[in-house]
Short mmCIF file of the C-alpha atoms (twelve columns), coordinates in Angstrom:
data_MODEL
# 
_entry.id   MODEL 
# 
loop_
_atom_site.group_PDB 
_atom_site.id 
_atom_site.type_symbol 
_atom_site.label_atom_id 
_atom_site.label_alt_id 
_atom_site.label_comp_id 
_atom_site.label_asym_id 
_atom_site.label_seq_id 
_atom_site.Cartn_x 
_atom_site.Cartn_y 
_atom_site.Cartn_z 
_atom_site.pdbx_PDB_model_num 
ATOM 1  C CA . MET A 1  124.062 89.793 119.305 1 
ATOM 2  C CA . ASN A 2  120.736 91.604 118.955 1 
ATOM 3  C CA . ARG A 3  122.484 94.583 117.351 1 
ATOM 4  C CA . MET A 4  124.110 92.273 114.811 1 
ATOM 5  C CA . PHE A 5  120.744 90.745 113.873 1 
ATOM 6  C CA . ARG A 6  119.240 94.225 113.472 1 
ATOM 7  C CA . LYS A 7  122.067 95.161 111.134 1 
ATOM 8  C CA . TYR A 8  121.582 92.006 109.036 1 
ATOM 9  C CA . HIS A 9  117.809 92.388 109.082 1 
ATOM 10 C CA . ARG A 10 118.071 95.963 107.820 1 
ATOM 11 C CA . GLN A 11 120.508 95.001 105.049 1 
ATOM 12 C CA . ILE A 12 118.404 92.057 103.905 1 
ATOM 13 C CA . ALA A 13 115.231 94.165 103.961 1 
ATOM 14 C CA . ILE A 14 116.819 96.857 101.808 1 
ATOM 15 C CA . ALA A 15 118.152 94.286 99.326  1 
ATOM 16 C CA . LEU A 16 114.803 92.480 99.047  1 
ATOM 17 C CA . CYS A 17 112.481 95.465 98.999  1 
ATOM 18 C CA . ILE A 18 112.128 95.771 95.224  1 
ATOM 19 C CA . PRO A 19 112.170 92.026 94.347  1 
ATOM 20 C CA . LEU A 20 109.528 91.193 96.970  1 
ATOM 21 C CA . PHE A 21 107.396 94.185 96.036  1 
ATOM 22 C CA . LEU A 22 107.585 93.112 92.384  1 
ATOM 23 C CA . THR A 23 106.697 89.523 93.299  1 
ATOM 24 C CA . VAL A 24 103.656 90.593 95.302  1 
ATOM 25 C CA . LEU A 25 102.368 93.037 92.673  1 
ATOM 26 C CA . THR A 26 102.783 90.670 89.739  1 
ATOM 27 C CA . GLY A 27 101.270 87.781 91.706  1 
ATOM 28 C CA . MET A 28 98.195  89.834 92.497  1 
ATOM 29 C CA . GLY A 29 98.135  91.273 88.967  1 
ATOM 30 C CA . TYR A 30 98.257  87.797 87.431  1 
ATOM 31 C CA . THR A 31 95.286  86.643 89.475  1 
ATOM 32 C CA . ILE A 32 93.277  89.746 88.628  1 
ATOM 33 C CA . ALA A 33 94.166  89.724 84.920  1 
ATOM 34 C CA . ASP A 34 93.835  86.002 84.279  1 
ATOM 35 C CA . GLU A 35 91.153  84.803 86.674  1 
ATOM 36 C CA . TRP A 36 88.905  87.843 86.967  1 
ATOM 37 C CA . PHE A 37 89.203  89.523 83.569  1 
ATOM 38 C CA . HIS A 38 90.277  86.482 81.485  1 
ATOM 39 C CA . GLN A 39 93.185  88.384 79.940  1 
ATOM 40 C CA . GLY A 40 95.448  85.418 79.241  1 
ATOM 41 C CA . GLU A 41 98.178  87.325 77.403  1 
ATOM 42 C CA . LEU A 42 98.520  89.945 80.132  1 
ATOM 43 C CA . GLY A 43 98.452  87.184 82.737  1 
ATOM 44 C CA . GLU A 44 101.258 85.306 80.991  1 
ATOM 45 C CA . PHE A 45 103.333 88.486 80.748  1 
ATOM 46 C CA . LEU A 46 102.840 89.191 84.461  1 
ATOM 47 C CA . LEU A 47 103.744 85.587 85.270  1 
ATOM 48 C CA . ARG A 48 106.990 85.940 83.291  1 
ATOM 49 C CA . ILE A 49 107.828 89.041 85.332  1 
ATOM 50 C CA . HIS A 50 106.706 87.301 88.532  1 
ATOM 51 C CA . THR A 51 109.223 84.475 88.058  1 
ATOM 52 C CA . PHE A 52 111.813 86.751 86.393  1 
ATOM 53 C CA . GLU A 53 111.708 84.439 83.388  1 
ATOM 54 C CA . ILE A 54 111.657 87.649 81.360  1 
ATOM 55 C CA . LEU A 55 115.372 88.017 82.260  1 
ATOM 56 C CA . ARG A 56 115.983 84.234 82.098  1 
ATOM 57 C CA . LEU A 57 116.291 84.006 85.884  1 
ATOM 58 C CA . GLY A 58 113.209 81.830 86.379  1 
ATOM 59 C CA . LYS A 59 115.135 78.948 87.939  1 
ATOM 60 C CA . ILE A 60 117.105 80.963 90.484  1 
ATOM 61 C CA . TYR A 61 114.831 83.936 91.300  1 
ATOM 62 C CA . PRO A 62 112.324 82.007 93.484  1 
ATOM 63 C CA . ILE A 63 115.209 80.443 95.413  1 
ATOM 64 C CA . LEU A 64 116.818 83.841 96.019  1 
ATOM 65 C CA . ASN A 65 113.471 85.292 97.130  1 
ATOM 66 C CA . GLY A 66 112.937 82.333 99.453  1 
ATOM 67 C CA . LEU A 67 116.412 82.556 100.968 1 
ATOM 68 C CA . GLY A 68 115.974 86.271 101.507 1 
ATOM 69 C CA . LEU A 69 112.635 85.739 103.224 1 
ATOM 70 C CA . LEU A 70 114.136 83.029 105.431 1 
ATOM 71 C CA . GLY A 71 116.870 85.460 106.415 1 
ATOM 72 C CA . LEU A 72 114.292 88.107 107.287 1 
ATOM 73 C CA . LEU A 73 112.266 85.609 109.312 1 
ATOM 74 C CA . ILE A 74 115.265 84.298 111.230 1 
ATOM 75 C CA . THR A 75 116.651 87.727 112.068 1 
ATOM 76 C CA . GLY A 76 113.187 89.096 112.833 1 
ATOM 77 C CA . ILE A 77 112.204 86.235 115.139 1 
ATOM 78 C CA . SER A 78 115.553 86.373 116.931 1 
ATOM 79 C CA . MET A 79 115.002 90.067 117.659 1 
ATOM 80 C CA . THR A 80 111.659 89.382 119.334 1 
ATOM 81 C CA . GLY A 81 113.343 87.672 122.251 1 
ATOM 82 C CA . LEU A 82 111.169 84.560 122.093 1 
ATOM 83 C CA . PHE A 83 114.179 82.269 122.342 1 
ATOM 84 C CA . ARG A 84 116.190 84.116 124.961 1 
ATOM 85 C CA . LYS A 85 116.953 82.380 128.198 1 
ATOM 86 C CA . ARG A 86 115.078 83.916 131.031 1 
ATOM 87 C CA . PRO A 87 116.911 84.292 134.314 1 
ATOM 88 C CA . GLU A 88 115.669 81.848 136.886 1 
ATOM 89 C CA . GLN A 89 113.819 83.442 139.734 1 
ATOM 90 C CA . ASN A 90 114.347 82.065 143.196 1 
ATOM 91 C CA . ASN A 91 111.224 82.151 145.303 1 
# 
């Protein structure tokens, strides 16, 4: 079971690497451009990339990112062994 979760975790991580990296960079870039340097146009452009509205995927992209992150969390937590049954020790 653990091997299966590692396989899924690896596949999900590879598939989400670029979208999550893009989301993080544009989110930080938006804050820096808009809030710190008051560059509204650049901020709006970064926000359109951030939500993938630039490719008209603004309604589905956040859901796909969220589902991917949930998959990574579930497979990652399951690999930690936190929820495994421990053998009972007889004293």
